[in-house]
Coordinates of C-alpha atoms and ligand atoms in Angstrom, one line a residue:
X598 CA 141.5 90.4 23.7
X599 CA 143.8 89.8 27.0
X600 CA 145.9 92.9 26.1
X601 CA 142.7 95.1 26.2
X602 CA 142.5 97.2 29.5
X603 CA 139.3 97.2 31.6
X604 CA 138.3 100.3 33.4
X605 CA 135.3 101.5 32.0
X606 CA 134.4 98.0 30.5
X607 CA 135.3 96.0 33.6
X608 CA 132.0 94.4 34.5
X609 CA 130.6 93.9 30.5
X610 CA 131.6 89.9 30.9
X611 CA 129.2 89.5 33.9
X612 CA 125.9 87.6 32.6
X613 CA 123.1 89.6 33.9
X614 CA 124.8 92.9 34.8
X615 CA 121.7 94.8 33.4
X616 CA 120.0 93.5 36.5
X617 CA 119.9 96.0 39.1
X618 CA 121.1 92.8 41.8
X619 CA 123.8 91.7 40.0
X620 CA 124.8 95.6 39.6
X621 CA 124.8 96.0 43.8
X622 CA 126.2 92.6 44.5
X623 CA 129.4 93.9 41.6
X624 CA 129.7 97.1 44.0
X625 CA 127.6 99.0 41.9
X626 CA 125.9 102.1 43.3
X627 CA 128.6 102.6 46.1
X628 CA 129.5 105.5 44.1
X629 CA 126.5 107.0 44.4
X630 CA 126.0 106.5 48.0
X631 CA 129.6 107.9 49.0
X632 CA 128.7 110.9 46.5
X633 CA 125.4 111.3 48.1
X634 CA 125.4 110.3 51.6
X635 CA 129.4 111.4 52.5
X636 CA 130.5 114.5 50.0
X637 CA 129.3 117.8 49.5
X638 CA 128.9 118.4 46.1
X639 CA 131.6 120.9 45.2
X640 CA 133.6 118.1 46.6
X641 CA 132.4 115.7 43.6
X642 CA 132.8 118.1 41.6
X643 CA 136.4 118.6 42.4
X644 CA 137.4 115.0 42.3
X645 CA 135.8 114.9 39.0
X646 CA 137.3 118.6 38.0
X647 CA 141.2 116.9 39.7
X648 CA 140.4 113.6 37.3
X649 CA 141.1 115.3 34.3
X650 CA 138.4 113.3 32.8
X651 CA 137.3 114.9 29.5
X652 CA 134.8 114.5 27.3
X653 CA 134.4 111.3 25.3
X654 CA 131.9 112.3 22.8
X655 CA 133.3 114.3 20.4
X656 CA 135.3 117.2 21.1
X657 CA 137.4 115.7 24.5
X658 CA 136.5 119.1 27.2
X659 CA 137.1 118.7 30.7
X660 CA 133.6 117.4 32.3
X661 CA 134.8 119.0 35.5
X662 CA 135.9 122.4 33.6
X663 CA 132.2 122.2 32.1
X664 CA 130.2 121.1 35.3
X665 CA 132.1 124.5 36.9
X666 CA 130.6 126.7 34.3
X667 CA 126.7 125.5 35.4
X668 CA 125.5 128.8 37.6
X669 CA 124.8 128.5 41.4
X670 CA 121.3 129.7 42.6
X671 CA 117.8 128.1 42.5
X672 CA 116.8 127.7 39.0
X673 CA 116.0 124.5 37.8
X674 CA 119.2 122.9 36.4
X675 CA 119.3 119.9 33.8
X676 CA 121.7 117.2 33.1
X677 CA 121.5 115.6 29.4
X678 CA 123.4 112.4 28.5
X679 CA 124.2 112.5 24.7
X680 CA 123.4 108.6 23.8
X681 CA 122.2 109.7 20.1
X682 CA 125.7 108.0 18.5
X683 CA 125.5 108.4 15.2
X684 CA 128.9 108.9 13.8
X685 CA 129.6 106.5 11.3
X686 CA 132.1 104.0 13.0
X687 CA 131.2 104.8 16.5
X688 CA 129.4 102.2 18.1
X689 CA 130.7 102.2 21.6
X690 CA 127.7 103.6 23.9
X691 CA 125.8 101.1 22.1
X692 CA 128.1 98.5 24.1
X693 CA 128.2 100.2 27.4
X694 CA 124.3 100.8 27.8
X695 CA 123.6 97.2 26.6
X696 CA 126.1 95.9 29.0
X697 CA 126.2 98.1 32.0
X698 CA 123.3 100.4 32.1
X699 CA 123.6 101.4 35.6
X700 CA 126.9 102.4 35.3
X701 CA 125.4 105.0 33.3
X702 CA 123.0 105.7 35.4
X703 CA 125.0 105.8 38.3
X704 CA 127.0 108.4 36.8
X705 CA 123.9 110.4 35.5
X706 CA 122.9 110.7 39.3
X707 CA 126.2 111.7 40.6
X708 CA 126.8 114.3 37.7
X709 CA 123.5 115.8 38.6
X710 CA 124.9 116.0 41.7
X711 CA 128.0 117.8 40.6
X712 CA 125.8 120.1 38.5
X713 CA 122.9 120.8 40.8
X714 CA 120.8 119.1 38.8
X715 CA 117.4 117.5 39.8
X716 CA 116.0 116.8 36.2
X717 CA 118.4 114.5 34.0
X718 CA 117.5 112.8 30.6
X719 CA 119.3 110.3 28.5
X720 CA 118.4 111.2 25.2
X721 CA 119.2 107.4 23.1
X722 CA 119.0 107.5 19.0
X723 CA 116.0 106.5 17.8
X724 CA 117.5 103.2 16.2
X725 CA 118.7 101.9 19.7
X726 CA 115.9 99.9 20.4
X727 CA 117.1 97.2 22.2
X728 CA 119.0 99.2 24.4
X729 CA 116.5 101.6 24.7
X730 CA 114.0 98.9 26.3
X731 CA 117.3 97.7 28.7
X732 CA 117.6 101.5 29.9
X733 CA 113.8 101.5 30.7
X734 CA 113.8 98.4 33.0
X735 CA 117.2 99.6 34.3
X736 CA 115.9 102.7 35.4
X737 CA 112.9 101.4 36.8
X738 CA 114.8 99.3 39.1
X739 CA 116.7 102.0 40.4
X740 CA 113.5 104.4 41.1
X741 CA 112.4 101.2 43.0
X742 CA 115.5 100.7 44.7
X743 CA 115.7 104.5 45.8
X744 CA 118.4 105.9 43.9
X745 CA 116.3 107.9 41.9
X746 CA 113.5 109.9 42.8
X747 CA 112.5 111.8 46.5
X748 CA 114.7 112.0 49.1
X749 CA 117.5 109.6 47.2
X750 CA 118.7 107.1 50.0
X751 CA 117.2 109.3 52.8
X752 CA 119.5 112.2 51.8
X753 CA 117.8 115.9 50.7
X754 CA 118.4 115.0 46.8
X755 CA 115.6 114.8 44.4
X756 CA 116.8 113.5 41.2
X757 CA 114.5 112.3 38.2
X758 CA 115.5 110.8 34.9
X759 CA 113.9 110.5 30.9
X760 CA 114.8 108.3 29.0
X761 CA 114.0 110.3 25.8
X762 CA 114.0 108.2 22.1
X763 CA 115.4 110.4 19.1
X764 CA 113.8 109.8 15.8
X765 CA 117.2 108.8 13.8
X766 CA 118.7 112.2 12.7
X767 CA 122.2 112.3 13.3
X768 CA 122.1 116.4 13.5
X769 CA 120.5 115.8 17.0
X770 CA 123.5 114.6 18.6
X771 CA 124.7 117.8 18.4
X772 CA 124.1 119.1 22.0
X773 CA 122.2 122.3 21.1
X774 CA 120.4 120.4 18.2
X775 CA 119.7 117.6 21.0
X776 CA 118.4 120.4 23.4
X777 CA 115.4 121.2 20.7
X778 CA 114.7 117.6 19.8
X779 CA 114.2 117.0 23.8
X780 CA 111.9 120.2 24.0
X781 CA 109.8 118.6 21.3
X782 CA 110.8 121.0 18.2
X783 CA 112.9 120.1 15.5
X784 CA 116.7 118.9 16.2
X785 CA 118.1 122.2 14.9
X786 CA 121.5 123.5 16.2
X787 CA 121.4 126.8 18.1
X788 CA 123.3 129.8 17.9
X789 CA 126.2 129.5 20.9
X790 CA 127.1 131.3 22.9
X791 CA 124.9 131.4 24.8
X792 CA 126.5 127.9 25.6
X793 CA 124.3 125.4 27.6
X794 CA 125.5 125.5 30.5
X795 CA 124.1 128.6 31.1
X796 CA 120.6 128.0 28.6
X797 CA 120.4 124.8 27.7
X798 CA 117.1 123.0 27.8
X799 CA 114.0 125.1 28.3
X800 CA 116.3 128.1 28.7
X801 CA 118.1 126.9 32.0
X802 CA 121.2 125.8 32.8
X803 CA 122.4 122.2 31.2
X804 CA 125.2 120.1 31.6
X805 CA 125.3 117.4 28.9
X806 CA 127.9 115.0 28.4
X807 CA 128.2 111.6 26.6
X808 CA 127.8 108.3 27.5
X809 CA 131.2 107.2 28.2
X810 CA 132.2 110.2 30.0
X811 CA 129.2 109.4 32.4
X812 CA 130.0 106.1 32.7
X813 CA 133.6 106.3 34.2
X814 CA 131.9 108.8 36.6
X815 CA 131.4 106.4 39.2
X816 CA 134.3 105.0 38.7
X817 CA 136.5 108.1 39.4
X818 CA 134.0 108.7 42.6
X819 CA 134.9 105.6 43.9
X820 CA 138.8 105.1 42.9
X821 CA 139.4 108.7 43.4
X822 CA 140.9 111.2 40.9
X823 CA 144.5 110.5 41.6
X824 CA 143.6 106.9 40.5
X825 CA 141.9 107.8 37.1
X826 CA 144.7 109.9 36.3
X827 CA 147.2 107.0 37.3
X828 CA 146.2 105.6 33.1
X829 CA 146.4 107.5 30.2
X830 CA 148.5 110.6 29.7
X831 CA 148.8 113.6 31.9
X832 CA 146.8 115.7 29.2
X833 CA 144.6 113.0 27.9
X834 CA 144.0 110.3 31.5
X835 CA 141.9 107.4 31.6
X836 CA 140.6 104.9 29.1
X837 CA 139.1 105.1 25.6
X838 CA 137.2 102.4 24.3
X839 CA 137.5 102.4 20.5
X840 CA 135.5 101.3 18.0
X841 CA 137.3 99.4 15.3
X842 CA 135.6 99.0 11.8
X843 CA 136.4 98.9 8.4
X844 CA 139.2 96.2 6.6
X845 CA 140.3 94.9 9.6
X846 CA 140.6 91.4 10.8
X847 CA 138.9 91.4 14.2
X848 CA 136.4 94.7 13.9
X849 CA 134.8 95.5 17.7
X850 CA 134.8 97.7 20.5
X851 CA 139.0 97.5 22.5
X852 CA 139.2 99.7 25.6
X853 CA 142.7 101.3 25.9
X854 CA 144.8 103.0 27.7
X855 CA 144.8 106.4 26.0
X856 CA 148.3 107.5 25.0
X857 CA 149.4 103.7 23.8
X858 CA 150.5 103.9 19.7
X859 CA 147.1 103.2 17.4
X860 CA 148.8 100.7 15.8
X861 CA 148.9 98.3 18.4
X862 CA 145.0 99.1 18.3
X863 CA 144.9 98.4 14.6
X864 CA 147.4 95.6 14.5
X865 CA 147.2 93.9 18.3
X866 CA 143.4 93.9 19.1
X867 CA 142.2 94.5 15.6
X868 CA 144.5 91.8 13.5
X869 CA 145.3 94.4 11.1
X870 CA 144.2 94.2 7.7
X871 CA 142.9 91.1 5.4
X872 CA 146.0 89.1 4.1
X873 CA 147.6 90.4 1.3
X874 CA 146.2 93.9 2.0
X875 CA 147.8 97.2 3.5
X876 CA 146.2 99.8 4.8
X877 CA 145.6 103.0 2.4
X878 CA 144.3 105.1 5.0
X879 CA 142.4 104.8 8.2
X880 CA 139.9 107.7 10.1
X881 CA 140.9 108.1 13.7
X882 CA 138.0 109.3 15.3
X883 CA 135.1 108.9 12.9
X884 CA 134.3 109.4 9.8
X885 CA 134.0 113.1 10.6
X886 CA 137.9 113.1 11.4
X887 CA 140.7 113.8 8.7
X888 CA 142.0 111.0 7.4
X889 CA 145.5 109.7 8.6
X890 CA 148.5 107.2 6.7
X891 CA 149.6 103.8 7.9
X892 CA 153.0 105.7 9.2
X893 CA 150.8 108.3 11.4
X894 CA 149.6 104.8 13.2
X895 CA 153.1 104.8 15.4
X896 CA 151.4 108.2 16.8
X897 CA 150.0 108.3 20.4
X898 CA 146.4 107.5 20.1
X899 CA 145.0 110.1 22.9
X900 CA 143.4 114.1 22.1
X901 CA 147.1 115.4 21.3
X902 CA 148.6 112.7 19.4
X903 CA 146.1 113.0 17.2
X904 CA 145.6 116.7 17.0
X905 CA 149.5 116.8 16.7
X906 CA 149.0 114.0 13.3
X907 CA 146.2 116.6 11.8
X908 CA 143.5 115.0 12.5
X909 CA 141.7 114.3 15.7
X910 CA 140.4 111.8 18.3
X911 CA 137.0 112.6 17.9
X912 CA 134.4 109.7 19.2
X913 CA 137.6 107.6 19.4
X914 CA 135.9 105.2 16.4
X915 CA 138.8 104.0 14.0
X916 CA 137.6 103.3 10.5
X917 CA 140.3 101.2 8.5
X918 CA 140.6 101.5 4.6
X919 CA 142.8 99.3 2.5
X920 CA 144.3 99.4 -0.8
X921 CA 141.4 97.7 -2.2
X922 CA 139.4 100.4 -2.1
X923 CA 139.2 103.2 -4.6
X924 CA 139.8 107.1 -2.0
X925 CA 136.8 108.3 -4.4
X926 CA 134.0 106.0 -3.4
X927 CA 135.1 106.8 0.3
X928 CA 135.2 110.2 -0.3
X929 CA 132.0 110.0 -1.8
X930 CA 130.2 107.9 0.3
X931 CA 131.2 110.0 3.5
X932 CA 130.1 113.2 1.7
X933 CA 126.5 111.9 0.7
X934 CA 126.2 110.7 4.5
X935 CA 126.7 114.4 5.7
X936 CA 124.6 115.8 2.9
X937 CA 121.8 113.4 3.8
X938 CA 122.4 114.6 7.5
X939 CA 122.6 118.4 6.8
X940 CA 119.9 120.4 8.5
X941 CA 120.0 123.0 5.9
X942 CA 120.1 126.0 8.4
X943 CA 123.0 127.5 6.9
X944 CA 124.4 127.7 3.2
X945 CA 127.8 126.9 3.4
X946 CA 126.8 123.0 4.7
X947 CA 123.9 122.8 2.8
X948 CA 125.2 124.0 -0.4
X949 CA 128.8 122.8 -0.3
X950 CA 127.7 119.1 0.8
X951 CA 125.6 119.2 -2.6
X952 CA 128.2 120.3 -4.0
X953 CA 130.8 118.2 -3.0
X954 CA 128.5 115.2 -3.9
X955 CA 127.9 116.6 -7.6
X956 CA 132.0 117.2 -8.2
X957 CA 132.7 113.5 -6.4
X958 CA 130.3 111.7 -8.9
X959 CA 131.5 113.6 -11.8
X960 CA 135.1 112.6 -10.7
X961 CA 133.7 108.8 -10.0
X962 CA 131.8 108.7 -13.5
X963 CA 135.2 110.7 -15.5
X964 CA 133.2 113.3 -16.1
X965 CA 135.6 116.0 -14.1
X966 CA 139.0 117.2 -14.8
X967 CA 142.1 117.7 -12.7
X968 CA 140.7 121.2 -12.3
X969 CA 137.8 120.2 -10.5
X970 CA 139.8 118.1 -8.0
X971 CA 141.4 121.7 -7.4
X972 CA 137.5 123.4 -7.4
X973 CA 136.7 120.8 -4.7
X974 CA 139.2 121.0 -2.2
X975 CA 138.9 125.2 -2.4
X976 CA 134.9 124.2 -1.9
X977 CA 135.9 122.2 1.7
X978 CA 138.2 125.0 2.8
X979 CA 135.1 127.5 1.9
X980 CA 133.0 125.0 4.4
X981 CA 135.1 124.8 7.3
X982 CA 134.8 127.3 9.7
X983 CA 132.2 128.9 8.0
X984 CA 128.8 127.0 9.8
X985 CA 126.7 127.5 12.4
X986 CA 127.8 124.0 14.1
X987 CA 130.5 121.7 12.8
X988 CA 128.4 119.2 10.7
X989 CA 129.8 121.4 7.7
X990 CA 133.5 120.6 8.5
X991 CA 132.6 117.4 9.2
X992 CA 132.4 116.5 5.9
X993 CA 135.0 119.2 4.7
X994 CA 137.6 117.8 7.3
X995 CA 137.7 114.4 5.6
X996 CA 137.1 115.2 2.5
X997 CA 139.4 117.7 2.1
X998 CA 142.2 115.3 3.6
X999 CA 141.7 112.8 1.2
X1000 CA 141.8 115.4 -1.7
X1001 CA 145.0 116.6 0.1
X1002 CA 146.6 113.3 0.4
X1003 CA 144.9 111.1 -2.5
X1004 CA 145.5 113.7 -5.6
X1005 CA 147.2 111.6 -7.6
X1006 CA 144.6 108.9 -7.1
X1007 CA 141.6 111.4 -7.7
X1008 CA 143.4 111.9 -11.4
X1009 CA 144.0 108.5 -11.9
X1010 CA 140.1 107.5 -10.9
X1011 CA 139.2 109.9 -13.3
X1012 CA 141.6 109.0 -16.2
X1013 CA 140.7 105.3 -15.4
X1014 CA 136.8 105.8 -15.8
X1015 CA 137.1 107.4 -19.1
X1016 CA 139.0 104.2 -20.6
X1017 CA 136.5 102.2 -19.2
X1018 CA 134.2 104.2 -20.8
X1019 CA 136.0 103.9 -23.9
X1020 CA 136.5 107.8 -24.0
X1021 CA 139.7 109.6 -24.8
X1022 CA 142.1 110.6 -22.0
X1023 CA 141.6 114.2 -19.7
X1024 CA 144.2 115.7 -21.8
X1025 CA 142.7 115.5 -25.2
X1026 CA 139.3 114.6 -24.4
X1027 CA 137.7 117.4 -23.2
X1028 CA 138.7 119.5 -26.8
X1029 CA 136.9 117.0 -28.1
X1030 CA 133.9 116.5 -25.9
X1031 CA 132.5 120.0 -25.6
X1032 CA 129.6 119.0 -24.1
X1033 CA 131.5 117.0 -21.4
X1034 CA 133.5 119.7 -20.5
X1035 CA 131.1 122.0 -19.9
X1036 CA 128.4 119.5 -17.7
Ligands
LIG749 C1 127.1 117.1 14.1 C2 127.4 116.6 15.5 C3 127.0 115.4 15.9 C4 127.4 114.9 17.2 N1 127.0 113.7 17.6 C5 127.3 113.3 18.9 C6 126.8 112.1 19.4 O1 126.2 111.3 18.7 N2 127.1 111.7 20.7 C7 127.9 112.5 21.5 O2 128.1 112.2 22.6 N3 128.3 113.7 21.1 C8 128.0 114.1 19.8 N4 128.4 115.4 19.4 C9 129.1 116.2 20.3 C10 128.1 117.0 21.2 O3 127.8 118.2 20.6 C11 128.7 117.3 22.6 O4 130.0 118.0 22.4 C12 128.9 116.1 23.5 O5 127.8 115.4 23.7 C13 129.4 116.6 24.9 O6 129.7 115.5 25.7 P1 131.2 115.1 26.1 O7 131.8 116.4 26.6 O8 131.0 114.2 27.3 O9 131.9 114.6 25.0 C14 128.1 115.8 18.1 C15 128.5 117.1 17.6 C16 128.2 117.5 16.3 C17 128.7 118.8 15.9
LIG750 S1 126.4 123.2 9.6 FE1 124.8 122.0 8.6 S2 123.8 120.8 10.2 FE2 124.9 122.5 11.2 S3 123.4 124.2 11.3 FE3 124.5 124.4 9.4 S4 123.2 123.4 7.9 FE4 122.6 122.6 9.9

C-alpha cells in the first residue's frame, strides 16, 4: 500500500534479497562492518541504548536497557533471537526472515556484539519450514563470506550462530521456556528472577530479543540513533509492522509509523471491514491482548496508546471481529487455544483454562445462566497475576474483556440457544430443568 512506511521492510520488494549478493550489493552488512571494524562495543551499545528501540515481541523493553543488564567478565555470554511466533494473528517475522534474512542476521552479529556475546541462536517454530531452510542457506553464506565465524572481517570477534527448529509449542516462545527447549529439555517456563540476562541458557548470561527488534538493528547502526528516533513517538520510536487478520478487506503485514491512529491501519491499508459489516471488536496486539471497540481505533497505535485504551500492543498483530460474529465463539475459541497451549506447571492456567472452556461451552450450548457469566469473569480475574509466566493472563486478559464488554451479548447467546433448542427461557427454565441447572 503506498501509504505504508518502509524502514524495517525497505528492501522486501527486491527479487532475490535472500541471496547474500544481492544483500551486499543493497548495502547490506555495512552495519556490521562499521559496528565491528570502527566502534567499540559499549559504543553500539549506546547508540542502540540512545535509539529507544524496544522490544517488538511482546512486551516492548528497551533492547538497549536489556543488553546493559548482560554482566561484564569472561563467561561465555549467549544471544537468542525469539523467531518461535506463535501468537495467533502474528505473522510478521514470518515476512521478515522469508524476505530479508540477513537483515536478521546482521543484527544477530551486532547485538552479540553489544552483549558480548560469541554464541547466538535463532530459535524458529517448528512449523516455519520454508523459512527455516532460507535461514540455513542464508547463514551459510555469511560464514562463507566471513561475517560469522573466527576472526569476523579480520577483527578479534568470534561469533557463531544455530539455527535451532522448535517442535510447534507455542509455550516455548516464552524466553525462559525457549531457553529449555534450546538446552534440549522440555519448553517449560522458569522461575524469574533470576532473569536471563544474568542465567539464561546453560546458566550464563543471555540476551534474547525478537525478530523484529533484531532486524532494525542494523538499521539504527547505520542511520544512527537520532535517526530511528526521528519516527514514531518519543516513548514508543521507530516502526511497527502489523499484522492485519481477521474481517478485514485487505488482511497482511503494513509497516507503520508507531504513534499514527489504528484506524488508519484498519481502514487505510486494511480496507476496513466486508461491505455492509462493522466492526464489533478488534484485538490490538494478539489474541493474547484485551479486546478494544471501533471508537478505541482513533487511539494512537504505539505501547502507550494502547496501554492508555486497556489493552496493549503486544506483538503488534491486529485481529478484526465484525458483527457477524457471535463474542462467544471468539471467546471460546481463543480460550481452547491457550488451554491447548498451557504447560500445566501451575494450577491457576491449567485449571482455569479448563475451566474457562467448560463455562464458555455451557454458555455456547445454553446450558449456563447469567450467573455463570458472573462465575467466569471472577475465574479470569483469579488467573491473572496469579502464574508462573503470563500464558495464564493471556487467556484471562481477553477473555475477561469480552465478558466485561459483551455481557449483554453473553445473556443473549445463551437465551438464544435455548429457543433454538426449543427449551424455556433462563428465567423460568432452570425451576424446571433441575438437572440442567445443576450440570
Ligand atoms: C506465552 C508467551 C509466548 C511468547 N511468544 C513469543 C514469541 O512467539 N515471539 C517473541 O518474540 N516473543 C514471545 N514472547 C515474549 C518473550 O518472552 C520475550 O519477552 C521476547 O522474546 C523478548 O524479545 P523483545 O524484547 O525483542 O520483544 C512470549 C511470551 C509469553 C509469555
Ligand atoms: S502460566 Fe500456564 S504455561 Fe505458564 S507456567 Fe503456568 S501452566 Fe505453564
Amino acid at each position: 500500500m503506498p501509504d505504508q512506511m518502509r524502514v524495517v521492510t525497505h528492501l522486501i520488494e527486491e527479487p532475490g534479497l535472500h541471496d547474500i549478493e544481492t544483500y551486499e550489493r543493497l548495502g547490506g552488512y555495512e552495519a556490521v562492518r562499521k559496528a565491528l571494524l570502527e566502534m567499540e562495543p559499549a559504543e553500539v551499545l549506546h547508540e542502540i541504548e540512545e535509539s529507544g528501540l524496544r522490544g517488538r515481541g511482546g512486551a516492548g523493553f528497551s533492547m538497549g536497557k536489556k543488553a546493559s543488564f548482560i554482566p561484564q567478565g569472561s563467561m561465555d555470554k549467549f544471544l537468542c533471537c525469539n523467531a518461535d511466533e506463535s501468537e495467533p494473528g502474528a505473522f510478521k517475522d514470518r515476512l521478515l526472515m522469508q524476505k530479508n534474512p540477513h537483515q536478521l542476521i546482521e543484527g544477530v552479529i551486532i547485538g552479540a556484539v553489544a552483549a558480548g556475546a560469541t554464541k547466538t541462536f535463532i530459535y524458529i517454530r517448528g512449523e516455519y519450514a520454508l523459512q527455516a531452510e532460507i535461514l540455513d542457506a542464508a547463514i551459510a553464506q555469511a560464514y562463507e563470506r566471513g561475517y560469522l565465524g573466527r576472526r569476523i572481517l579480520g577483527s578479534s570477534y568470534d561469533i557463531d550462530l544455530v539455527l535451532h527448529r522448535g517442535a510447534g509449542a507455542y509455550i516455548c516462545g516464552e524466553e525462559s521456556a525457549l531457553l529449555d527447549s534450546l538446552e534440549g529439555k522440555r519448553g517449560n517456563p522458569r522461575l524469574k528472577p533470576p532473569f536471563p540476562a544474568n542465567q539464561g541458557l546453560y546458566q550464563g548470561p543471555t540476551l534474547i530479543n525478537n525478530v523484529e527488534t533484531l532486524s532494525n538493528v542494523p538499521l539504527v547502526i547505520k542511520n544512527g540513533a537520532e535517526w530511528f528516533r526521528s519516527m514514531g513517538t518519543e516513548k514508543s520510536p521507530g516502526t511497527k509492522v502489523v499484522s492485519v487478520s481477521g474481517n478485514v478487506q485487505r488482511p497482511g503485514n503494513y509497516e507503520v509509523e508507531l504513534g499514527i491512529p489504528a484506524r488508519e491501519i484498519v481502514y487505510g491499508l486494511a480496507g476496513g471491514p466486508l461491505p455492509g459489516r462493522t466492526i464489533k471488536c478488534w484485538f490490538p496486539g494478539g489474541s493474547s491482548a484485551p479486546v478494544l471497540l471501533e471508537e478505541d481505533l482513533d487511539r494512537p497505535y504505539d505501547f502507550e496508546g494502547m496501554a492508555d485504551a486497556g489493552s496493549m500492543l503486544g506483538s503488534g498483530s491486529i485481529i478484526v471481529v465484525d458483527d457477524s460474529v457471535p463474542i462467544v465463539s471468539v471467546a471460546l475459541r481463543v480460550a481452547e487455544f491457550y488451554r491447548h497451549e498451557s504447560c500445566g506447571k501451575c494450577v491457576p492456567c491449567r485449571e482455569g483454562t479448563n475451566w474457562t472452556v467448560k463455562m464458555l461451552e455451557r454458555v455456547d450450548s445454553g446450558d449456563a445462566t447469567p450467573m455463570d457469566i458472573e462465575i467466569a469473569a471472577q475465574v479470569q480475574q483469579n488467573i491473572i497475576g496469579n502464574c508462573l509466566c503470563v500464558l495464564g493472563d493471556s487467556m484471562a486478559m481477553p477473555v475477561g474483556s469480552m465478558i466485561e464488554k459483551f455481557r449483554d451479548e453473553f445473556e443473549r447467546h445463551i437465551e438464544e440457544a435455548r429457543t433454538r433448542a426449543g427449551r424455556m427461557s433462563v428465567e423460568a427454565g432452570f425451576a424446571a430443568e433441575p438437572h440442567d441447572a445443576a450440570a
